[in-house]
Tab-separated table of C-alpha atoms and ligand atoms in Angstrom:
chain	number	residue	atom	x	y	z
X	1	MET	CA	-14.781	15.145	18.570
X	2	SER	CA	-11.272	13.978	17.449
X	3	LEU	CA	-10.613	10.310	16.828
X	4	VAL	CA	-8.197	10.261	19.749
X	5	ASP	CA	-10.932	11.750	22.087
X	6	ALA	CA	-13.456	9.017	20.793
X	7	ALA	CA	-10.821	6.372	21.704
X	8	ARG	CA	-10.434	7.976	25.074
X	9	GLU	CA	-14.318	7.850	25.619
X	10	ALA	CA	-14.248	4.235	24.376
X	11	ARG	CA	-11.605	3.288	26.995
X	12	LEU	CA	-14.083	4.324	29.724
X	13	ARG	CA	-16.121	1.196	28.755
X	14	ALA	CA	-13.132	-1.244	28.756
X	15	HIS	CA	-14.216	-4.498	30.485
X	16	ALA	CA	-10.888	-5.436	31.843
X	17	PRO	CA	-11.468	-7.031	35.391
X	18	TYR	CA	-8.643	-9.619	34.898
X	19	SER	CA	-5.745	-7.689	33.528
X	20	GLY	CA	-6.659	-4.178	34.640
X	21	PHE	CA	-5.320	-3.008	31.185
X	22	ARG	CA	-7.949	-0.744	29.846
X	23	VAL	CA	-7.869	-0.018	26.095
X	24	GLY	CA	-10.097	2.102	23.920
X	25	ALA	CA	-10.076	2.311	20.151
X	26	ALA	CA	-11.853	4.376	17.563
X	27	VAL	CA	-11.809	3.666	13.812
X	28	GLN	CA	-12.797	6.077	11.061
X	29	SER	CA	-14.433	4.858	7.864
X	30	ALA	CA	-13.974	6.290	4.341
X	31	ASP	CA	-17.153	8.348	4.766
X	32	GLY	CA	-16.113	9.756	8.186
X	33	THR	CA	-18.248	7.506	10.343
X	34	VAL	CA	-16.513	6.600	13.728
X	35	PHE	CA	-16.867	3.379	15.476
X	36	HIS	CA	-15.839	2.822	19.020
X	37	GLY	CA	-14.394	-0.343	20.691
X	38	CYS	CA	-12.941	-1.400	24.083
X	39	ASN	CA	-11.253	-4.521	25.160
X	40	VAL	CA	-13.771	-7.136	26.398
X	41	GLU	CA	-12.127	-9.666	28.638
X	42	ILE	CA	-13.769	-12.982	29.158
X	43	SER	CA	-13.462	-15.305	32.172
X	44	SER	CA	-12.052	-17.945	30.086
X	45	TYR	CA	-9.282	-15.638	29.132
X	46	SER	CA	-8.521	-16.738	25.443
X	47	HIS	CA	-11.875	-15.537	24.227
X	48	THR	CA	-10.978	-12.037	25.084
X	49	CYS	CA	-11.263	-9.387	22.306
X	50	CYS	CA	-8.880	-6.273	21.829
X	51	ALA	CA	-10.390	-2.920	21.581
X	52	GLU	CA	-9.136	-2.459	18.044
X	53	ARG	CA	-10.757	-5.699	16.767
X	54	VAL	CA	-14.138	-4.774	18.561
X	55	ALA	CA	-14.051	-1.330	16.762
X	56	VAL	CA	-13.359	-2.951	13.411
X	57	PHE	CA	-15.881	-5.669	13.720
X	58	LYS	CA	-18.557	-3.082	14.631
X	59	ALA	CA	-17.620	-1.001	11.527
X	60	VAL	CA	-17.761	-3.980	9.195
X	61	SER	CA	-20.909	-5.252	10.623
X	62	GLU	CA	-22.539	-1.900	9.922
X	63	GLY	CA	-21.393	-2.108	6.341
X	64	HIS	CA	-18.157	0.142	6.595
X	65	THR	CA	-15.402	-1.953	5.109
X	66	GLU	CA	-12.996	0.713	4.127
X	67	LEU	CA	-11.269	2.254	7.138
X	68	VAL	CA	-8.895	5.212	6.907
X	69	ALA	CA	-7.747	5.823	10.470
X	70	CYS	CA	-7.564	4.185	13.966
X	71	ALA	CA	-6.869	5.740	17.313
X	72	VAL	CA	-5.815	3.620	20.282
X	73	MET	CA	-5.939	4.953	23.948
X	74	THR	CA	-4.158	3.381	26.820
X	75	ASP	CA	-2.472	4.630	29.995
X	76	VAL	CA	1.030	3.579	29.350
X	77	SER	CA	4.049	5.409	28.059
X	78	PRO	CA	5.056	5.173	25.275
X	79	PRO	CA	1.539	4.625	24.094
X	80	ALA	CA	0.769	0.938	23.380
X	81	THR	CA	0.752	-0.441	19.829
X	82	PRO	CA	-1.699	-2.857	18.564
X	83	CYS	CA	-1.175	-6.611	19.010
X	84	GLY	CA	-0.249	-8.650	15.999
X	85	ALA	CA	-3.807	-10.104	15.451
X	86	CYS	CA	-5.273	-6.613	15.507
X	87	ARG	CA	-2.653	-5.374	13.011
X	88	GLN	CA	-3.815	-8.004	10.543
X	89	VAL	CA	-7.552	-7.289	11.172
X	90	LEU	CA	-6.985	-3.512	10.728
X	91	HIS	CA	-4.860	-4.092	7.576
X	92	ASP	CA	-7.644	-6.207	5.872
X	93	PHE	CA	-9.909	-3.194	5.993
X	94	GLY	CA	-7.514	-0.276	5.706
X	95	PRO	CA	-4.045	-1.017	4.439
X	96	ASP	CA	-3.341	2.675	4.061
X	97	MET	CA	-4.814	3.626	7.390
X	98	VAL	CA	-3.208	6.283	9.782
X	99	MET	CA	-2.539	4.952	13.279
X	100	LEU	CA	-2.901	7.446	16.332
X	101	LEU	CA	-1.377	5.767	19.309
X	102	ALA	CA	-2.195	7.812	22.386
X	103	ASN	CA	-2.082	7.805	26.192
X	104	LEU	CA	-4.067	9.674	28.903
X	105	ASP	CA	-1.096	12.106	29.486
X	106	GLY	CA	-1.530	13.440	26.006
X	107	GLU	CA	1.244	11.662	24.256
X	108	CYS	CA	0.342	10.755	20.733
X	109	VAL	CA	2.308	8.897	18.083
X	110	GLU	CA	1.056	8.907	14.433
X	111	MET	CA	2.281	6.334	12.019
X	112	PRO	CA	1.142	4.470	8.977
X	113	LEU	CA	-0.415	0.979	9.728
X	114	LYS	CA	1.999	-0.280	7.182
X	115	ALA	CA	4.952	0.659	9.459
X	116	LEU	CA	3.548	-1.720	11.978
X	117	LEU	CA	2.771	-4.516	9.597
X	118	PRO	CA	5.259	-4.526	6.659
X	119	ASP	CA	5.002	-7.175	3.968
X	120	ALA	CA	1.408	-7.987	5.188
X	121	PHE	CA	-0.609	-10.909	4.172
X	122	THR	CA	-3.655	-9.576	2.066
X	123	PRO	CA	-7.208	-10.458	1.207
X	124	ALA	CA	-6.006	-10.416	-2.472
X	125	GLN	CA	-3.516	-13.171	-1.964
X	126	VAL	CA	-6.514	-15.422	-0.889
X	127	LEU	CA	-8.904	-14.140	-3.453
X	128	GLU	CA	-6.429	-14.763	-6.351
X	129	LYS	CA	-5.959	-18.390	-5.262
X	130	ILE	CA	-9.691	-18.961	-5.018
X	131	LYS	CA	-10.073	-17.349	-8.487
X	132	ALA	CA	-7.329	-19.612	-9.901
X	133	ARG	CA	-8.998	-22.780	-8.320
X	134	HIS	CA	-12.415	-21.925	-9.844
X	135	GLY	CA	-10.798	-21.201	-13.119
X	136	GLY	CA	-9.578	-24.872	-13.221
X	137	ALA	CA	-5.997	-24.234	-12.148
M	201	THU	N1	-5.463	-5.456	24.375
M	201	THU	C1	-6.024	-4.672	23.501
M	201	THU	O1	-7.263	-4.244	23.685
M	201	THU	N2	-5.417	-4.261	22.313
M	201	THU	C2	-4.253	-4.578	22.059
M	201	THU	O2	-3.753	-4.330	20.870
M	201	THU	C3	-3.320	-5.289	22.967
M	201	THU	C4	-4.061	-5.841	24.198
M	201	THU	C5	-6.140	-5.855	25.545
M	201	THU	C6	-6.435	-7.374	25.627
M	201	THU	C7	-6.526	-7.600	27.090
M	201	THU	O3	-7.670	-7.320	27.550
M	201	THU	C8	-5.512	-6.563	27.696
M	201	THU	O4	-5.320	-5.591	26.761
M	201	THU	C9	-4.204	-7.142	28.305
M	201	THU	O5	-3.581	-7.824	27.195
């Protein structure tokens, strides 16, 4: 099954009773394993989690911290791009990943994540600072 088809399947499980905006995501790790995610809306709205982050957290919690691709499925045209928070989360675990932004009509836009999050903040920036602090700087 293609990564876009995996995102389409994940979208079927979207829990979006408040917005009605159903999103499916699928991320692929460096060894080829695919993890699905859907948006999960919560009655106290701010606790909602986007499909992309659900997919990334599932991958990382199963030990897959290097991601190479992410497909996102919605029913809007042009296909939706990930929100800002998801861009950062995706970037932390796959700065070189390929994004496949798709919709139910078969439109699919491919682009590097870096195009969506140029000049990203990175884990290295935090880790360098921590290293310097523990080195006595
Ligand atoms: N949503 C996602 O799942 N991914 C995004 O990148 C943008 C928004 C969800 C969150 C919420 O459940 C619904 O879409 C409307 O914002």
